[in-house]
């Protein structure tokens, strides 16, 4: 620890350590030092946690999947408009009058419009994945350090609780021995007040640790949801979108030429349904991620408030 921060140490010093510090400094008041220590325990860790909270807040804002949902919604709205009933045979008269071919052309036009959206899907969504990478790496590093810092505070809290127990036991003994000694009684009152100061400080530190743990969990949960959504997008942009374009493109071409008589529509319909199911799932995951990100934002704000109270 930097010598300039000795008077804001995270440790609760033993008498021997206190004597060392006292000898190293010129004018020094052990009483003032103990008062400050009780009121300010864990300060360096609180400072670093405040910096990490700000970093995580910025990273969470930059990692949002806000651009994904509108792209998926446009395609999800277009898919149901593809009317397979246009390809059902309308009978001999419809064939003779050209109505079947007109219906096929109508289906082909619908399929063409939808194909444009499906084709654009990879290009529209690829930048979202690229934006995630630097934020994810930075968030991972911040999470590791966040855990180190709040665990350090946990140790200080444990040490402080032991110090309090020992001091209170000593105070009881000293009270029994002090009698009417005014100086001894004054020292006992000062030590009792110091104990209460430390009690209040430890309460604040516990709140900070709890808030930091909550943020750690929420950041991890949001990262898991982003990874799941990204994997789903890869499936949609990969096999399912390509399969849709291949099967429906072939069908639309035949429909445009009026050559759908006798074609088995079951395969294209199933491919179409599979893409719709994938989009519905992805949109549900987008909504879940949005909720998760809101929860994370709330947790980060709460941590910021607790750290400000402890600063």
GROMACS .gro file of C-alpha atoms in nm:
model
  311
    1UNK     CA    1   0.000   0.000   0.000
    2UNK     CA    2   0.121   0.351  -0.078
    3UNK     CA    3   0.260   0.528   0.230
    4UNK     CA    4   0.035   0.825   0.155
    5UNK     CA    5  -0.263   0.601   0.225
    6UNK     CA    6  -0.136   0.467   0.559
    7UNK     CA    7  -0.384   0.677   0.747
    8UNK     CA    8  -0.670   0.535   0.535
    9UNK     CA    9  -0.566   0.172   0.580
   10UNK     CA   10  -0.808  -0.110   0.512
   11UNK     CA   11  -0.674  -0.306   0.808
   12UNK     CA   12  -0.762  -0.293   1.174
   13UNK     CA   13  -0.418  -0.260   1.323
   14UNK     CA   14  -0.277  -0.458   1.610
   15UNK     CA   15  -0.108  -0.263   1.891
   16UNK     CA   16   0.233  -0.375   1.760
   17UNK     CA   17   0.157  -0.250   1.410
   18UNK     CA   18   0.018   0.071   1.553
   19UNK     CA   19   0.343   0.123   1.744
   20UNK     CA   20   0.541   0.073   1.421
   21UNK     CA   21   0.340   0.336   1.239
   22UNK     CA   22   0.366   0.567   1.535
   23UNK     CA   23   0.746   0.532   1.536
   24UNK     CA   24   0.766   0.593   1.160
   25UNK     CA   25   0.579   0.923   1.175
   26UNK     CA   26   0.679   1.245   1.341
   27UNK     CA   27   0.385   1.383   1.541
   28UNK     CA   28   0.129   1.103   1.580
   29UNK     CA   29  -0.185   1.053   1.790
   30UNK     CA   30  -0.278   0.688   1.843
   31UNK     CA   31  -0.624   0.793   1.959
   32UNK     CA   32  -0.690   0.999   1.648
   33UNK     CA   33  -0.555   0.719   1.432
   34UNK     CA   34  -0.783   0.460   1.593
   35UNK     CA   35  -1.084   0.691   1.556
   36UNK     CA   36  -1.011   0.739   1.187
   37UNK     CA   37  -0.948   0.369   1.139
   38UNK     CA   38  -1.283   0.279   1.290
   39UNK     CA   39  -1.468   0.535   1.078
   40UNK     CA   40  -1.279   0.469   0.757
   41UNK     CA   41  -1.205   0.094   0.746
   42UNK     CA   42  -1.191  -0.049   0.395
   43UNK     CA   43  -1.158   0.288   0.222
   44UNK     CA   44  -0.912   0.183  -0.053
   45UNK     CA   45  -1.139  -0.106  -0.151
   46UNK     CA   46  -1.443   0.123  -0.155
   47UNK     CA   47  -1.256   0.360  -0.385
   48UNK     CA   48  -1.166   0.084  -0.627
   49UNK     CA   49  -1.516  -0.063  -0.619
   50UNK     CA   50  -1.652   0.280  -0.713
   51UNK     CA   51  -1.424   0.285  -1.016
   52UNK     CA   52  -1.530  -0.067  -1.114
   53UNK     CA   53  -1.896   0.023  -1.072
   54UNK     CA   54  -1.853   0.309  -1.317
   55UNK     CA   55  -1.669   0.082  -1.561
   56UNK     CA   56  -1.938  -0.187  -1.543
   57UNK     CA   57  -2.210   0.072  -1.591
   58UNK     CA   58  -2.043   0.199  -1.908
   59UNK     CA   59  -1.982  -0.155  -2.034
   60UNK     CA   60  -2.343  -0.258  -1.969
   61UNK     CA   61  -2.470   0.040  -2.166
   62UNK     CA   62  -2.242  -0.034  -2.459
   63UNK     CA   63  -2.326  -0.404  -2.469
   64UNK     CA   64  -2.703  -0.370  -2.508
   65UNK     CA   65  -2.869  -0.564  -2.792
   66UNK     CA   66  -3.101  -0.274  -2.873
   67UNK     CA   67  -3.055  -0.302  -3.251
   68UNK     CA   68  -3.151  -0.668  -3.272
   69UNK     CA   69  -3.517  -0.665  -3.178
   70UNK     CA   70  -3.642  -0.425  -3.452
   71UNK     CA   71  -3.466  -0.631  -3.721
   72UNK     CA   72  -3.621  -0.955  -3.596
   73UNK     CA   73  -3.964  -0.795  -3.558
   74UNK     CA   74  -3.968  -0.678  -3.921
   75UNK     CA   75  -3.899  -1.029  -4.043
   76UNK     CA   76  -4.139  -1.187  -3.792
   77UNK     CA   77  -4.416  -0.961  -3.918
   78UNK     CA   78  -4.341  -1.043  -4.282
   79UNK     CA   79  -4.334  -1.423  -4.249
   80UNK     CA   80  -4.704  -1.474  -4.167
   81UNK     CA   81  -4.798  -1.272  -4.475
   82UNK     CA   82  -4.664  -1.548  -4.702
   83UNK     CA   83  -4.987  -1.713  -4.818
   84UNK     CA   84  -4.935  -2.077  -4.916
   85UNK     CA   85  -5.304  -2.110  -4.998
   86UNK     CA   86  -5.233  -1.921  -5.321
   87UNK     CA   87  -5.057  -2.234  -5.447
   88UNK     CA   88  -5.354  -2.463  -5.394
   89UNK     CA   89  -5.517  -2.574  -5.718
   90UNK     CA   90  -5.825  -2.373  -5.808
   91UNK     CA   91  -5.955  -2.627  -6.059
   92UNK     CA   92  -5.955  -2.661  -6.437
   93UNK     CA   93  -6.139  -2.336  -6.503
   94UNK     CA   94  -5.889  -2.139  -6.292
   95UNK     CA   95  -5.608  -2.303  -6.484
   96UNK     CA   96  -5.764  -2.225  -6.821
   97UNK     CA   97  -5.833  -1.863  -6.734
   98UNK     CA   98  -5.486  -1.805  -6.593
   99UNK     CA   99  -5.601  -1.750  -6.233
  100UNK     CA  100  -5.370  -2.021  -6.106
  101UNK     CA  101  -5.072  -1.850  -6.268
  102UNK     CA  102  -5.178  -1.513  -6.127
  103UNK     CA  103  -5.203  -1.667  -5.782
  104UNK     CA  104  -4.859  -1.821  -5.826
  105UNK     CA  105  -4.717  -1.486  -5.929
  106UNK     CA  106  -4.874  -1.330  -5.620
  107UNK     CA  107  -4.708  -1.592  -5.399
  108UNK     CA  108  -4.375  -1.538  -5.574
  109UNK     CA  109  -4.400  -1.163  -5.514
  110UNK     CA  110  -4.471  -1.218  -5.144
  111UNK     CA  111  -4.184  -1.464  -5.117
  112UNK     CA  112  -3.952  -1.219  -5.293
  113UNK     CA  113  -4.028  -0.940  -5.045
  114UNK     CA  114  -3.973  -1.173  -4.750
  115UNK     CA  115  -3.657  -1.311  -4.908
  116UNK     CA  116  -3.513  -0.961  -4.915
  117UNK     CA  117  -3.553  -0.936  -4.538
  118UNK     CA  118  -3.409  -1.283  -4.480
  119UNK     CA  119  -3.114  -1.210  -4.708
  120UNK     CA  120  -3.039  -0.885  -4.522
  121UNK     CA  121  -3.053  -1.054  -4.181
  122UNK     CA  122  -2.682  -1.149  -4.152
  123UNK     CA  123  -2.560  -0.805  -4.263
  124UNK     CA  124  -2.794  -0.626  -4.022
  125UNK     CA  125  -2.711  -0.843  -3.722
  126UNK     CA  126  -2.339  -0.908  -3.771
  127UNK     CA  127  -2.231  -0.565  -3.633
  128UNK     CA  128  -2.415  -0.639  -3.309
  129UNK     CA  129  -2.194  -0.942  -3.248
  130UNK     CA  130  -1.878  -0.747  -3.326
  131UNK     CA  131  -1.976  -0.475  -3.080
  132UNK     CA  132  -2.022  -0.731  -2.803
  133UNK     CA  133  -1.666  -0.863  -2.811
  134UNK     CA  134  -1.471  -0.570  -2.659
  135UNK     CA  135  -1.741  -0.505  -2.399
  136UNK     CA  136  -1.751  -0.872  -2.302
  137UNK     CA  137  -1.374  -0.889  -2.255
  138UNK     CA  138  -1.367  -0.569  -2.049
  139UNK     CA  139  -1.660  -0.688  -1.840
  140UNK     CA  140  -1.487  -1.018  -1.765
  141UNK     CA  141  -1.180  -0.834  -1.636
  142UNK     CA  142  -1.389  -0.598  -1.425
  143UNK     CA  143  -1.585  -0.888  -1.276
  144UNK     CA  144  -1.267  -1.063  -1.164
  145UNK     CA  145  -1.146  -0.750  -0.988
  146UNK     CA  146  -1.490  -0.676  -0.845
  147UNK     CA  147  -1.489  -1.013  -0.671
  148UNK     CA  148  -1.135  -0.960  -0.539
  149UNK     CA  149  -1.235  -0.625  -0.388
  150UNK     CA  150  -1.560  -0.731  -0.221
  151UNK     CA  151  -1.394  -1.043  -0.081
  152UNK     CA  152  -1.124  -0.818   0.067
  153UNK     CA  153  -1.399  -0.615   0.233
  154UNK     CA  154  -1.548  -0.938   0.366
  155UNK     CA  155  -1.218  -1.013   0.540
  156UNK     CA  156  -1.210  -0.665   0.690
  157UNK     CA  157  -1.564  -0.713   0.820
  158UNK     CA  158  -1.467  -1.043   0.983
  159UNK     CA  159  -1.157  -0.887   1.135
  160UNK     CA  160  -1.359  -0.591   1.258
  161UNK     CA  161  -1.619  -0.816   1.419
  162UNK     CA  162  -1.345  -1.000   1.608
  163UNK     CA  163  -1.186  -0.672   1.714
  164UNK     CA  164  -1.523  -0.552   1.845
  165UNK     CA  165  -1.579  -0.866   2.046
  166UNK     CA  166  -1.233  -0.845   2.200
  167UNK     CA  167  -1.267  -0.474   2.276
  168UNK     CA  168  -1.609  -0.514   2.438
  169UNK     CA  169  -1.477  -0.795   2.657
  170UNK     CA  170  -1.184  -0.574   2.760
  171UNK     CA  171  -1.417  -0.283   2.834
  172UNK     CA  172  -1.624  -0.499   3.071
  173UNK     CA  173  -1.309  -0.603   3.255
  174UNK     CA  174  -1.177  -0.249   3.270
  175UNK     CA  175  -1.511  -0.114   3.395
  176UNK     CA  176  -1.500  -0.362   3.682
  177UNK     CA  177  -1.147  -0.252   3.768
  178UNK     CA  178  -1.178   0.124   3.712
  179UNK     CA  179  -1.375   0.211   4.021
  180UNK     CA  180  -1.384   0.590   4.052
  181UNK     CA  181  -1.073   0.652   3.838
  182UNK     CA  182  -1.190   0.943   3.620
  183UNK     CA  183  -0.913   0.903   3.364
  184UNK     CA  184  -0.977   0.530   3.324
  185UNK     CA  185  -1.351   0.589   3.289
  186UNK     CA  186  -1.293   0.856   3.025
  187UNK     CA  187  -1.078   0.615   2.826
  188UNK     CA  188  -1.344   0.348   2.857
  189UNK     CA  189  -1.606   0.591   2.723
  190UNK     CA  190  -1.378   0.681   2.432
  191UNK     CA  191  -1.321   0.314   2.347
  192UNK     CA  192  -1.695   0.243   2.373
  193UNK     CA  193  -1.766   0.529   2.132
  194UNK     CA  194  -1.500   0.393   1.897
  195UNK     CA  195  -1.672   0.054   1.908
  196UNK     CA  196  -2.001   0.214   1.805
  197UNK     CA  197  -1.827   0.398   1.523
  198UNK     CA  198  -1.686   0.071   1.396
  199UNK     CA  199  -2.026  -0.099   1.429
  200UNK     CA  200  -2.175   0.165   1.199
  201UNK     CA  201  -1.883   0.134   0.956
  202UNK     CA  202  -1.911  -0.244   0.936
  203UNK     CA  203  -2.283  -0.213   0.866
  204UNK     CA  204  -2.207   0.015   0.572
  205UNK     CA  205  -1.937  -0.222   0.445
  206UNK     CA  206  -2.175  -0.520   0.465
  207UNK     CA  207  -2.426  -0.331   0.251
  208UNK     CA  208  -2.151  -0.260  -0.004
  209UNK     CA  209  -2.046  -0.625  -0.015
  210UNK     CA  210  -2.406  -0.741  -0.061
  211UNK     CA  211  -2.462  -0.488  -0.342
  212UNK     CA  212  -2.134  -0.585  -0.511
  213UNK     CA  213  -2.224  -0.954  -0.497
  214UNK     CA  214  -2.562  -0.874  -0.651
  215UNK     CA  215  -2.397  -0.683  -0.934
  216UNK     CA  216  -2.154  -0.970  -0.991
  217UNK     CA  217  -2.446  -1.211  -1.028
  218UNK     CA  218  -2.645  -0.979  -1.254
  219UNK     CA  219  -2.352  -0.902  -1.484
  220UNK     CA  220  -2.283  -1.276  -1.520
  221UNK     CA  221  -2.652  -1.349  -1.585
  222UNK     CA  222  -2.676  -1.075  -1.849
  223UNK     CA  223  -2.359  -1.206  -2.017
  224UNK     CA  224  -2.507  -1.558  -2.028
  225UNK     CA  225  -2.828  -1.426  -2.186
  226UNK     CA  226  -2.634  -1.227  -2.445
  227UNK     CA  227  -2.431  -1.538  -2.531
  228UNK     CA  228  -2.749  -1.746  -2.566
  229UNK     CA  229  -2.909  -1.482  -2.787
  230UNK     CA  230  -2.595  -1.456  -2.998
  231UNK     CA  231  -2.592  -1.834  -3.047
  232UNK     CA  232  -2.958  -1.826  -3.150
  233UNK     CA  233  -2.888  -1.548  -3.397
  234UNK     CA  234  -2.608  -1.753  -3.549
  235UNK     CA  235  -2.847  -2.045  -3.599
  236UNK     CA  236  -3.108  -1.818  -3.752
  237UNK     CA  237  -2.859  -1.646  -3.983
  238UNK     CA  238  -2.689  -1.975  -4.064
  239UNK     CA  239  -2.876  -2.295  -4.133
  240UNK     CA  240  -3.236  -2.186  -4.092
  241UNK     CA  241  -3.221  -1.867  -4.299
  242UNK     CA  242  -3.020  -2.036  -4.574
  243UNK     CA  243  -3.258  -2.331  -4.580
  244UNK     CA  244  -3.556  -2.096  -4.601
  245UNK     CA  245  -3.407  -1.905  -4.893
  246UNK     CA  246  -3.319  -2.224  -5.077
  247UNK     CA  247  -3.651  -2.404  -5.035
  248UNK     CA  248  -3.879  -2.102  -5.067
  249UNK     CA  249  -3.674  -1.956  -5.352
  250UNK     CA  250  -3.721  -2.275  -5.554
  251UNK     CA  251  -4.092  -2.281  -5.474
  252UNK     CA  252  -4.138  -1.913  -5.560
  253UNK     CA  253  -3.963  -1.966  -5.894
  254UNK     CA  254  -4.194  -2.251  -5.981
  255UNK     CA  255  -4.496  -2.049  -5.867
  256UNK     CA  256  -4.398  -1.756  -6.085
  257UNK     CA  257  -4.393  -1.987  -6.386
  258UNK     CA  258  -4.723  -2.151  -6.291
  259UNK     CA  259  -4.554  -2.488  -6.235
  260UNK     CA  260  -4.668  -2.572  -5.883
  261UNK     CA  261  -4.920  -2.840  -5.979
  262UNK     CA  262  -4.822  -3.163  -5.810
  263UNK     CA  263  -4.550  -3.004  -5.599
  264UNK     CA  264  -4.527  -3.122  -5.236
  265UNK     CA  265  -4.562  -2.810  -5.020
  266UNK     CA  266  -4.501  -2.989  -4.687
  267UNK     CA  267  -4.124  -2.938  -4.693
  268UNK     CA  268  -4.129  -2.563  -4.769
  269UNK     CA  269  -4.407  -2.511  -4.516
  270UNK     CA  270  -4.207  -2.686  -4.243
  271UNK     CA  271  -3.896  -2.480  -4.324
  272UNK     CA  272  -4.110  -2.168  -4.310
  273UNK     CA  273  -4.256  -2.269  -3.972
  274UNK     CA  274  -3.909  -2.350  -3.837
  275UNK     CA  275  -3.786  -2.000  -3.916
  276UNK     CA  276  -4.096  -1.849  -3.757
  277UNK     CA  277  -4.042  -2.056  -3.442
  278UNK     CA  278  -3.680  -1.946  -3.429
  279UNK     CA  279  -3.777  -1.580  -3.461
  280UNK     CA  280  -4.044  -1.614  -3.191
  281UNK     CA  281  -3.784  -1.768  -2.959
  282UNK     CA  282  -3.528  -1.499  -3.038
  283UNK     CA  283  -3.780  -1.222  -2.975
  284UNK     CA  284  -3.868  -1.382  -2.640
  285UNK     CA  285  -3.497  -1.395  -2.555
  286UNK     CA  286  -3.461  -1.029  -2.654
  287UNK     CA  287  -3.737  -0.942  -2.409
  288UNK     CA  288  -3.578  -1.153  -2.135
  289UNK     CA  289  -3.243  -0.986  -2.198
  290UNK     CA  290  -3.403  -0.642  -2.186
  291UNK     CA  291  -3.552  -0.729  -1.846
  292UNK     CA  292  -3.216  -0.866  -1.732
  293UNK     CA  293  -3.039  -0.548  -1.843
  294UNK     CA  294  -3.291  -0.335  -1.655
  295UNK     CA  295  -3.231  -0.544  -1.342
  296UNK     CA  296  -2.856  -0.504  -1.387
  297UNK     CA  297  -2.891  -0.128  -1.427
  298UNK     CA  298  -3.090  -0.114  -1.102
  299UNK     CA  299  -2.826  -0.324  -0.921
  300UNK     CA  300  -2.545  -0.102  -1.050
  301UNK     CA  301  -2.728   0.210  -0.933
  302UNK     CA  302  -2.785   0.051  -0.593
  303UNK     CA  303  -2.416  -0.038  -0.565
  304UNK     CA  304  -2.324   0.318  -0.656
  305UNK     CA  305  -2.547   0.451  -0.378
  306UNK     CA  306  -2.400   0.213  -0.120
  307UNK     CA  307  -2.044   0.301  -0.222
  308UNK     CA  308  -2.119   0.673  -0.207
  309UNK     CA  309  -2.248   0.626   0.147
  310UNK     CA  310  -1.924   0.445   0.238
  311UNK     CA  311  -1.685   0.685   0.067
   0.00000   0.00000   0.00000
